């Protein structure tokens, strides 16, 4: 079994380069199924979610080449319609994007229900609403989702719930529908815009991504092309919080500061110095960390994927802090793990209360899920003594070379295999 072992405390110093955005690339890669021609996708992070999607693409008959560590050449011209089995889809949440891509290209899609971090029920009713609004009939049979129609027709859909996945999935399918699709009450995350920009670079006609209304004028075919994935907003935020928690001085490079505004503003409220430049930010920790309150919201609000990491920083603050989680009903597994390190933290409903001034002491803990795992690394960097973290696989799903990146910043951290 793999474990991460950290000896703390430490003070992070130096520079870290942020990788391509996980939640953008896990939608862009399935969308290549709709393209007749070669898609060159650059700035791809080396993470297991990407590897799992590439396995699905190869299963479908796509040509997948890696001219270098961060670039993929994917050609789905010769891909034939096929069902995507549970063995491949259960490894990650984003496998559901193959529904929109297969429906878009062949008007027929059968994909086993997705997997992903157990942070909540994670329904897909809004995805289905999007597909049905385009004229598809959607059925569940033996754990598969089957969507089909004779033709996709542009429509006007108003989502009942702001959903990143449903927004992207519907946008993908609508690219090859007949006529105009207007989507309202949509998600506005940076990765929504990135997927729209990728599709447009392949010949789609999408406008309004990143606003409350997305318009998609259907085209008959998507051609090949090249596209570079945006930097990962949450990876950047994770390293910013780690710099603040260790009272360090870290330059976080290859970022889009605009995407980090909600995180930067919250850190500034906590008396952390954040200096923004064109494509990097510098975070300088301070002796006195101010307590604060956070409410997780869809973009441009504070991202739920930064909730556990922020809770660690709040444990070091002066006074009591509060996090209200509005997106995932099971985002709280990290709480028990922080308690093992000596944090005074409690949950009531969807509100987490964190007493500041914690003196964290190293202990054996678990990741529980992707972002909780990243938070446990930050906690281990701050704790005195040895912290060992199990379930490393969760972390490897979404953070490229995270051990090497933290070690380069001065952390005493390594990954060990225990038999
Ligand atoms: C994406 O998940 C991200 N995953 C999540 O990041 C992120 O937490 C989430 O968006 C919110 O930003 C990927 O992009 C692969 P949603 P997604 O649909 O699309 C409800 C990470 O750590 N909902 O925006 O699954 C849902 O229950 C991961 O990188 C419905 O009710 O999230 C939730 O309460 C974890 N019906 C809310 O909407 C639906 O059909 C937001 O979910 C869909 C969602």
Coordinates of C-alpha atoms in Angstrom, one line a residue, residues 46 176 187 210 262 274 298 303 321 371 373 386 395:
X46 CA 0.1 13.7 -15.7
X176 CA -23.5 19.0 -33.4
X187 CA -22.1 27.0 -14.3
X210 CA -18.5 31.9 -18.4
X262 CA -11.9 34.4 -4.6
X274 CA -0.8 37.8 -1.9
X298 CA -20.4 28.1 -7.7
X303 CA -14.8 26.8 -4.6
X321 CA -13.5 30.3 11.8
X371 CA -9.2 17.5 -1.9
X373 CA -6.1 14.3 0.8
X386 CA 5.7 12.4 11.5
X395 CA -4.5 12.5 -4.4

